[in-house]
Amino acid sequence: MNFDFSDDQKELREQAQRFLRDRCTPKAVRNILEGGDTYDRTLWKGVVEMGWTATVIPEEFGGLGLGYLELCVIAEELGRVVAPIPFASSVYLATEAILLAGSAEQKAKYLPKLASGELVGTFAMAEGAGAATPRTVRTTLKSGKLDGTKVPVADGNVADFAIVLARTSDDGERSLTLAIVDLKGPGVTRKAVTTIDPTRDQAEIAFAGAPAEALGGAGDGWSLTRQIQDRAAVLVAFEQVGGASACLEMAKDYALNRYAFGRQIASFQAIKHKLADMYVNNEIARSNAYYGAWALSTGSAELPEAAAGARVSATQAYDYASKENIQTHGGMGFTWELDCQLYFRRARTDGLSLGPARAWKERLVQQLERKNAA
Amino acid sequence: MNFDFSDDQKELREQAQRFLRDRCTPKAVRNILEGGDTYDRTLWKGVVEMGWTATVIPEEFGGLGLGYLELCVIAEELGRVVAPIPFASSVYLATEAILLAGSAEQKAKYLPKLASGELVGTFAMAEGAGAATPRTVRTTLKSGKLDGTKVPVADGNVADFAIVLARTSDDGERSLTLAIVDLKGPGVTRKAVTTIDPTRDQAEIAFAGAPAEALGGAGDGWSLTRQIQDRAAVLVAFEQVGGASACLEMAKDYALNRYAFGRQIASFQAIKHKLADMYVNNEIARSNAYYGAWALSTGSAELPEAAAGARVSATQAYDYASKENIQTHGGMGFTWELDCQLYFRRARTDGLSLGPARAWKERLVQQLERKNAA
Amino acid sequence: MDFNDSPEEAAFRTEVRAWLEANASPKGEATGFNRARWSEADALKRAKEWQAKRAAAGYAKITWPKEVGGRGGTPIQQVIYNQEEAKFDVPTGFFDIGLGMCIPTLMTYGKPEDLKRYVKPALLGQEIWCQLFSEPAAGSDVAGLRTRAEKDGDEWVINGQKVWTSGAHYSDFGILLTRTDPNVPKHKGLTMFYIDMKDPAVVVKPIKQINGGANFNEVYFTDLRVKDSQRLGAVGDGWKVALTTLMHERLAVGGGGGGNGPDYKELLELARATELEDGPAIRNASVREKIADTYVRTQGLKYTTYRTMTALSRGQQPGPEASIGKVVSAPKLQDVTGYGMDLQDQAGVLIGASDAPLEAAFQQAYMWAPGLRIAGGTDEILRNIIAERVLGLPGDIRVDKDLPFKDAPTGR
Amino acid sequence: MDFNDSPEEAAFRTEVRAWLEANASPKGEATGFNRARWSEADALKRAKEWQAKRAAAGYAKITWPKEVGGRGGTPIQQVIYNQEEAKFDVPTGFFDIGLGMCIPTLMTYGKPEDLKRYVKPALLGQEIWCQLFSEPAAGSDVAGLRTRAEKDGDEWVINGQKVWTSGAHYSDFGILLTRTDPNVPKHKGLTMFYIDMKDPAVVVKPIKQINGGANFNEVYFTDLRVKDSQRLGAVGDGWKVALTTLMHERLAVGGGGGGNGPDYKELLELARATELEDGPAIRNASVREKIADTYVRTQGLKYTTYRTMTALSRGQQPGPEASIGKVVSAPKLQDVTGYGMDLQDQAGVLIGASDAPLEAAFQQAYMWAPGLRIAGGTDEILRNIIAERVLGLPGDIRVDKDLPFKDAPTGR
């Protein structure tokens, strides 16, 4: 049994922690929160220099050719510090999409620049409230032109290009196709939208005849989207586990140092049991995330099941931890001044970014049905 | 605003409490639990003598002609002591069915004997695991003969007659018809079935050409069943509220008298907050039950909504209270010797008897949709 | 059992409604959630005008004796007035703390000349009061407060900091709980004063919240000098005086649940308008169960309020069930708003009123919900209160009960 | 990261499997839940035979030194053996308390002649041991026990009552925690002995549970005389000795979650077979979410166990995550079984194996679930343990810590 990270991977974690402790302080996150910029450019530059954007990109495309386990380690640490950079959009989604579905030319064109941080990519799926599915997507790709509006698009004002889920037919599950579009090109209008989490840029992007090329086969868009999401779900789960762990640490520290009625509030069962529940949720989430990491890193056929389990579990844990961290802090926890809010916001953004836990539970049960065919 | 019982009704409650304190002790309930009989005949006789079976039956049929509020008061007290008698089957279901749908002859035939306790009725709907609906009911009523098997039938070994939900066509919502059948007549085979709650008799009843007559119009069975269930749901909700209140009292008394670590266990927040949650649930359930009582007693068109709200709320409260009462008692709570089990069993029987909370939530939302038609 | 007014109540309701119709405008249609329609300054000005008007008509504090400007009415009359007034477009809320808590405390502990000076202007909306109890190190444990008042001749010199003070920035006066003796156990060394909030030794700073709002303030005192005649109650009796104040902090008995954010009706509306993977959200069984679960809690609270009103209507004391409101509604708000955002899928993050369904009601209330679980008593403190005051369970063990305040553990 | 054995582990697994195949029969197909296939007497007889056989082969206690009949193996080898043995149809469990807790305590505190006398017969399954700590008034608070041991010459005279003693009725010996000095604080007046359970001064009575079973006993002592040489540890050191015993009460590290009752797979199976009002239960979104929620907890526990096993495999101490098992699985069992009964609608009450789906697995486990939330530490105590031992939060305030035991409040 070897169900843990290796010593090398643990060393990578420590390295990442040291780096982020200096470069991604709460103050730096707050700078983005309070509108200092759309993302932390200095941190992004550092992250690129560390090679993190290149982690799983093959060496032939200028990447490091490492495995997904290394990327999971990095993801957990980025989540722990609520890093305000377009890492998830560019690395977990755009890079994965091109690795999965890109032609040789597309790989050669995009991967080296994604690895070097020269290009930032994102993935554009949602079109307002509700699920984006083969029944609902209205954005069209016709004769190499995109038309329609995507909102919200994470890091949409930051990214250089987007992979867009678009309609190419009305052929049920095969109605949709992925398209790559240059966000700085003609026919693209972007505007910032206000969200619950200003530490992550979000855009509304309108396409009016924007030139675009297909990524993967026509009609493969929905199937590819789900595969890309499965990969991203595991990586985001590690970010969520990192964030949830940070919440527990914050809550614990506060409860040990705050006195009421002449006692540490950590000595009251209401607080003790709350923190114990947080711990239990976090460990359950971590274990499910590990299984996702295993499935992702080995290319297992169980990835859809493992990814869904990891995402549901991590979303539940981060949601609980971020809320009860505020609650443990009492009134102070609800102030702008304290950092509880950073996690409260990010927990929700992470929990919605790839679709809510509700939708992933459905995906999970579809896998279980398949596996236990009656 | 006059949203409470009247002084007369409160006096009835006290009278009922005095009566039941003597006649329905935990020991008497245990006698039935441990197989002493199918129900408590002495208690039943007393209940009949108190006139409780006659409460809402009009005077012309030998009843007391009182209102449903009085019956709600009695129900709460019966629930509080886990009365092991066929009151719900005979009074909330069979009597209500005949009041609602009976012909003049049927009323004249059955109501006086139901009032006097000479006859015990029940309602037979389920046919094993799953919901009994116009799609699933297989028992047939053809040319005055019933064929099929109903299980479980509450008080089915005790009752003299049953009202049976049976198929008379395949006409969708109008496929079903109610039938009255003499359980002591030909073509009826009854056997006891083992359940989680031996304080309530449950039977499997097989009909093989048993003579039966329709109650209400052909094809009205499903609609009538839902109307009868709405009425019963309010009354059972009061039994549930009574039971849940008893659980809170038991748990509180134990927690105040049990010491651990040199303190009353009632001084630990884990216990205090558990009991506070019980209290909150119980009050929410009580208030929803009151609304049901109002709707039932005034014949309001809001009864389906009010009944569903009362049932969902009461089921949730009793479920929580009966489980956490055991938990508060610790190991002792799980022993046969203590009375926690009486409530634990009854909470589940009550919660399933008219169908689970899940099904009533669906009924509730149907009403909300109707009311807030888009 | 019915929901009807008694004949007397009906008559009073008719009277109130006629007066309101003559003096105010009815509320319009759906006005959206949580959105200020006026600036605070405008609202305050209008609220003062309205307060003067209703006070003149005898509706400002219906249960107060006529001698002090009330109506000598019953609690149920106050409820009826509140229900009716809620249908009109009038700004209120600025005077609740003053008239609900501070002035009643003054009435119990103040001198006759205090009453003569302060009650009428407060009732007429000319002067606003706030309550200064909580401190950074004394939240749930109010009696652990540290703001010092030291005697200097006929005056007291006050230094320290209060926090979570609603309305401090527009208040004229405040009642202030201070520590006058740190050498006795914490509950015994407190003394209450009333103070002039416009004194330059008092500095008010707003506290910015997670949701961007600033409903509360920090208040700093630097050598604030207060006359001994502004003391309420004996020196060292401050805790007893504070309990009087807090006793008046009753749950508002009003028109029933909701009003504070999206609830089951909004969830139903959202579900009807939203597509999930498998079709319209309203056809999804899990969504339907959530609507039902929310309904049951909301309606349960509403009918609990009706039970309380019935007790008032019968001239009885409300039962303990009145205490369950916030411990139910605050977690419910957090739950239902998060759920509504989930239904919106990735777009659930959008909080702009024009970008999200129902003017982003779910998102905006979601950002406020953590505050609701804390303000006015955390979920945990409310459970303690129900356990102790309603169920009669023992209090938590108080390790600092008999220690001189200065020796109690504080972690600093 | 993988789930594979190391080469050494694989070799050991092969060896173990070969031995098991030569000496036992594989388990058959689906055997139903919670149902004894043998009477207890039969099972005990077969278990003793199997214990003798595996002890002879060196598999009874793999981590014990060879000198005392073990194998001198590693914890991961024990895990591998357990995993493989679980696939075979062999009765076990009767010896877990004796070999897992009592004999290790004897090894630490017993005299050489004790070890010589007792270890081998226990290992070979010839003698069974039980643990006598809990009392009616000392459940979660074990140190509050009252069973008195009084010195009389070279003997101790013991009077009192224990409760929740697993296996007392078939045990030959037991380790018994007693109070020898009520005049000192409770933890300081305890002393441990081992006793002969067949002594006529020891009376064992089964405790009937809600679910009709009797997994535990009451044990009464009336003037039981025990030699001072049967004392384990010094007089007054009983608590220290008991902690040694309890330290050995480790979470079993086995083949992963489940096994104790219906879980997500059974819920899936039930949902496929059950019609609800709106069609097959498996198409109901709420049912599907419940399956997913259950899956996530179950698999989370399973992979947590894998992490623990990985630590063992690497020769490290398992992390604190090993402590979360029961606090997750017990409430989950209560939840999932109640839910399964709800799916069965009115027929959910039927508990006869032939009357309900899946041989009434949901109903039978539902009746046991409240016990699981209590036995071996209540949900509340387990949260305390995680809070204190894993997170390092302070213990509850102990008002009886410094009081002589006889003066501590007891409510009687």
Short mmCIF file of N, CA and C in Angstrom, two decimals, chain B residues 273-274 276-288 308-310 312-318 320 361 364 368, chain C residues 256-258 263-264 289-305 324-333 335-336 383 386:
data_model
loop_
_atom_site.label_atom_id
_atom_site.label_comp_id
_atom_site.label_asym_id
_atom_site.label_seq_id
_atom_site.Cartn_x
_atom_site.Cartn_y
_atom_site.Cartn_z
N HIS B 273 -26.97 21.88 23.92
CA HIS B 273 -27.33 22.32 22.57
C HIS B 273 -28.18 21.27 21.86
N LYS B 274 -27.93 20.02 22.17
CA LYS B 274 -28.77 18.95 21.62
C LYS B 274 -30.22 19.14 22.10
N ALA B 276 -31.56 21.88 23.24
CA ALA B 276 -32.09 23.12 22.67
C ALA B 276 -32.59 22.88 21.25
N ASP B 277 -31.83 22.11 20.47
CA ASP B 277 -32.27 21.79 19.11
C ASP B 277 -33.57 21.00 19.12
N MET B 278 -33.64 20.06 20.05
CA MET B 278 -34.89 19.29 20.19
C MET B 278 -36.05 20.23 20.47
N TYR B 279 -35.83 21.14 21.40
CA TYR B 279 -36.89 22.09 21.75
C TYR B 279 -37.32 22.91 20.54
N VAL B 280 -36.34 23.41 19.81
CA VAL B 280 -36.65 24.24 18.64
C VAL B 280 -37.44 23.44 17.62
N ASN B 281 -36.98 22.24 17.31
CA ASN B 281 -37.71 21.40 16.36
C ASN B 281 -39.14 21.14 16.83
N ASN B 282 -39.26 20.85 18.11
CA ASN B 282 -40.59 20.52 18.63
C ASN B 282 -41.52 21.72 18.54
N GLU B 283 -41.01 22.90 18.81
CA GLU B 283 -41.88 24.09 18.75
C GLU B 283 -42.28 24.39 17.31
N ILE B 284 -41.32 24.24 16.41
CA ILE B 284 -41.63 24.43 14.98
C ILE B 284 -42.71 23.43 14.56
N ALA B 285 -42.55 22.20 15.00
CA ALA B 285 -43.53 21.17 14.64
C ALA B 285 -44.89 21.48 15.27
N ARG B 286 -44.87 21.92 16.50
CA ARG B 286 -46.13 22.24 17.17
C ARG B 286 -46.85 23.37 16.42
N SER B 287 -46.11 24.38 16.05
CA SER B 287 -46.75 25.52 15.37
C SER B 287 -47.32 25.09 14.02
N ASN B 288 -46.58 24.27 13.29
CA ASN B 288 -47.11 23.77 12.02
C ASN B 288 -48.33 22.88 12.24
N ALA B 308 -49.60 18.77 4.92
CA ALA B 308 -48.26 18.35 4.50
C ALA B 308 -47.20 19.04 5.36
N GLY B 309 -47.38 20.33 5.60
CA GLY B 309 -46.43 21.05 6.45
C GLY B 309 -46.38 20.46 7.85
N ALA B 310 -47.55 20.16 8.39
CA ALA B 310 -47.60 19.60 9.74
C ALA B 310 -46.92 18.23 9.78
N VAL B 312 -44.61 16.87 7.69
CA VAL B 312 -43.16 16.91 7.46
C VAL B 312 -42.47 17.39 8.74
N SER B 313 -43.00 18.44 9.30
CA SER B 313 -42.37 19.05 10.46
C SER B 313 -42.41 18.11 11.67
N ALA B 314 -43.56 17.49 11.89
CA ALA B 314 -43.71 16.61 13.05
C ALA B 314 -42.85 15.37 12.89
N THR B 315 -42.76 14.86 11.67
CA THR B 315 -41.94 13.67 11.44
C THR B 315 -40.47 13.99 11.71
N GLN B 316 -40.02 15.14 11.23
CA GLN B 316 -38.63 15.53 11.46
C GLN B 316 -38.36 15.70 12.96
N ALA B 317 -39.29 16.33 13.66
CA ALA B 317 -39.06 16.60 15.09
C ALA B 317 -39.03 15.31 15.90
N TYR B 318 -39.98 14.42 15.64
CA TYR B 318 -40.05 13.19 16.43
C TYR B 318 -38.85 12.30 16.13
N TYR B 320 -35.84 13.22 15.23
CA TYR B 320 -34.66 13.76 15.92
C TYR B 320 -34.77 13.52 17.42
N LYS B 361 -43.30 16.00 1.34
CA LYS B 361 -42.65 17.21 0.82
C LYS B 361 -43.10 17.43 -0.62
N LEU B 364 -46.51 18.78 -0.59
CA LEU B 364 -46.48 20.18 -0.18
C LEU B 364 -46.12 21.09 -1.35
N LEU B 368 -47.86 24.33 -3.22
CA LEU B 368 -47.24 25.65 -3.38
C LEU B 368 -47.24 26.06 -4.85
N GLY C 256 -44.81 38.34 11.28
CA GLY C 256 -44.46 36.97 10.89
C GLY C 256 -43.09 36.90 10.25
N GLY C 257 -42.74 35.67 9.86
CA GLY C 257 -41.37 35.38 9.42
C GLY C 257 -40.99 36.07 8.13
N GLY C 258 -39.75 35.91 7.76
CA GLY C 258 -39.28 36.36 6.46
C GLY C 258 -38.99 37.84 6.39
N ASP C 263 -36.49 33.35 0.56
CA ASP C 263 -37.00 32.23 1.33
C ASP C 263 -37.61 31.21 0.36
N TYR C 264 -38.50 30.37 0.86
CA TYR C 264 -38.99 29.29 0.00
C TYR C 264 -39.71 29.81 -1.25
N GLU C 289 -37.57 19.09 -2.46
CA GLU C 289 -37.43 18.82 -1.02
C GLU C 289 -36.86 20.02 -0.28
N LYS C 290 -35.92 20.70 -0.92
CA LYS C 290 -35.33 21.87 -0.27
C LYS C 290 -36.38 22.97 -0.09
N ILE C 291 -37.22 23.14 -1.10
CA ILE C 291 -38.30 24.13 -0.98
C ILE C 291 -39.20 23.75 0.20
N ALA C 292 -39.54 22.47 0.29
CA ALA C 292 -40.43 22.03 1.38
C ALA C 292 -39.76 22.19 2.74
N ASP C 293 -38.50 21.81 2.84
CA ASP C 293 -37.79 21.94 4.13
C ASP C 293 -37.74 23.40 4.58
N THR C 294 -37.52 24.27 3.62
CA THR C 294 -37.45 25.69 3.94
C THR C 294 -38.82 26.22 4.36
N TYR C 295 -39.84 25.82 3.62
CA TYR C 295 -41.21 26.21 3.94
C TYR C 295 -41.57 25.84 5.37
N VAL C 296 -41.25 24.63 5.73
CA VAL C 296 -41.64 24.13 7.05
C VAL C 296 -41.01 24.95 8.17
N ARG C 297 -39.77 25.35 7.99
CA ARG C 297 -39.10 26.14 9.03
C ARG C 297 -39.69 27.56 9.04
N THR C 298 -39.86 28.12 7.87
CA THR C 298 -40.37 29.49 7.79
C THR C 298 -41.78 29.59 8.35
N GLN C 299 -42.64 28.68 7.91
CA GLN C 299 -44.01 28.73 8.38
C GLN C 299 -44.09 28.37 9.86
N GLY C 300 -43.26 27.45 10.28
CA GLY C 300 -43.22 27.09 11.70
C GLY C 300 -42.91 28.30 12.55
N LEU C 301 -41.96 29.13 12.09
CA LEU C 301 -41.65 30.35 12.83
C LEU C 301 -42.81 31.33 12.78
N LYS C 302 -43.44 31.42 11.61
CA LYS C 302 -44.55 32.35 11.47
C LYS C 302 -45.68 31.98 12.43
N TYR C 303 -46.01 30.71 12.47
CA TYR C 303 -47.11 30.30 13.35
C TYR C 303 -46.70 30.35 14.82
N THR C 304 -45.41 30.22 15.07
CA THR C 304 -44.94 30.41 16.44
C THR C 304 -45.18 31.86 16.87
N THR C 305 -44.91 32.78 15.96
CA THR C 305 -45.20 34.19 16.24
C THR C 305 -46.69 34.39 16.50
N ILE C 324 -37.14 31.23 19.82
CA ILE C 324 -36.47 30.37 18.83
C ILE C 324 -36.18 31.05 17.50
N GLY C 325 -36.67 32.30 17.35
CA GLY C 325 -36.62 32.91 16.01
C GLY C 325 -35.28 32.88 15.31
N LYS C 326 -34.27 33.55 15.88
CA LYS C 326 -33.04 33.74 15.11
C LYS C 326 -32.23 32.47 14.96
N VAL C 327 -32.33 31.58 15.96
CA VAL C 327 -31.54 30.35 15.87
C VAL C 327 -32.06 29.47 14.73
N VAL C 328 -33.29 29.69 14.32
CA VAL C 328 -33.83 29.00 13.14
C VAL C 328 -33.55 29.80 11.87
N SER C 329 -33.85 31.10 11.93
CA SER C 329 -33.85 31.85 10.67
C SER C 329 -32.45 32.15 10.15
N ALA C 330 -31.48 32.33 11.02
CA ALA C 330 -30.14 32.68 10.53
C ALA C 330 -29.49 31.51 9.77
N PRO C 331 -29.42 30.31 10.35
CA PRO C 331 -28.87 29.20 9.56
C PRO C 331 -29.72 28.89 8.32
N LYS C 332 -31.02 29.10 8.44
CA LYS C 332 -31.89 28.86 7.28
C LYS C 332 -31.53 29.81 6.13
N LEU C 333 -31.28 31.06 6.48
CA LEU C 333 -30.90 32.02 5.44
C LEU C 333 -29.59 31.60 4.78
N ASP C 335 -28.38 28.66 4.54
CA ASP C 335 -28.62 27.44 3.77
C ASP C 335 -29.34 27.74 2.45
N VAL C 336 -30.42 28.48 2.54
CA VAL C 336 -31.25 28.67 1.36
C VAL C 336 -30.54 29.57 0.34
N ARG C 383 -28.42 28.95 21.69
CA ARG C 383 -28.72 27.60 22.18
C ARG C 383 -28.51 27.52 23.69
N ILE C 386 -31.55 29.13 25.29
CA ILE C 386 -32.72 28.24 25.29
C ILE C 386 -32.53 27.14 26.33
#
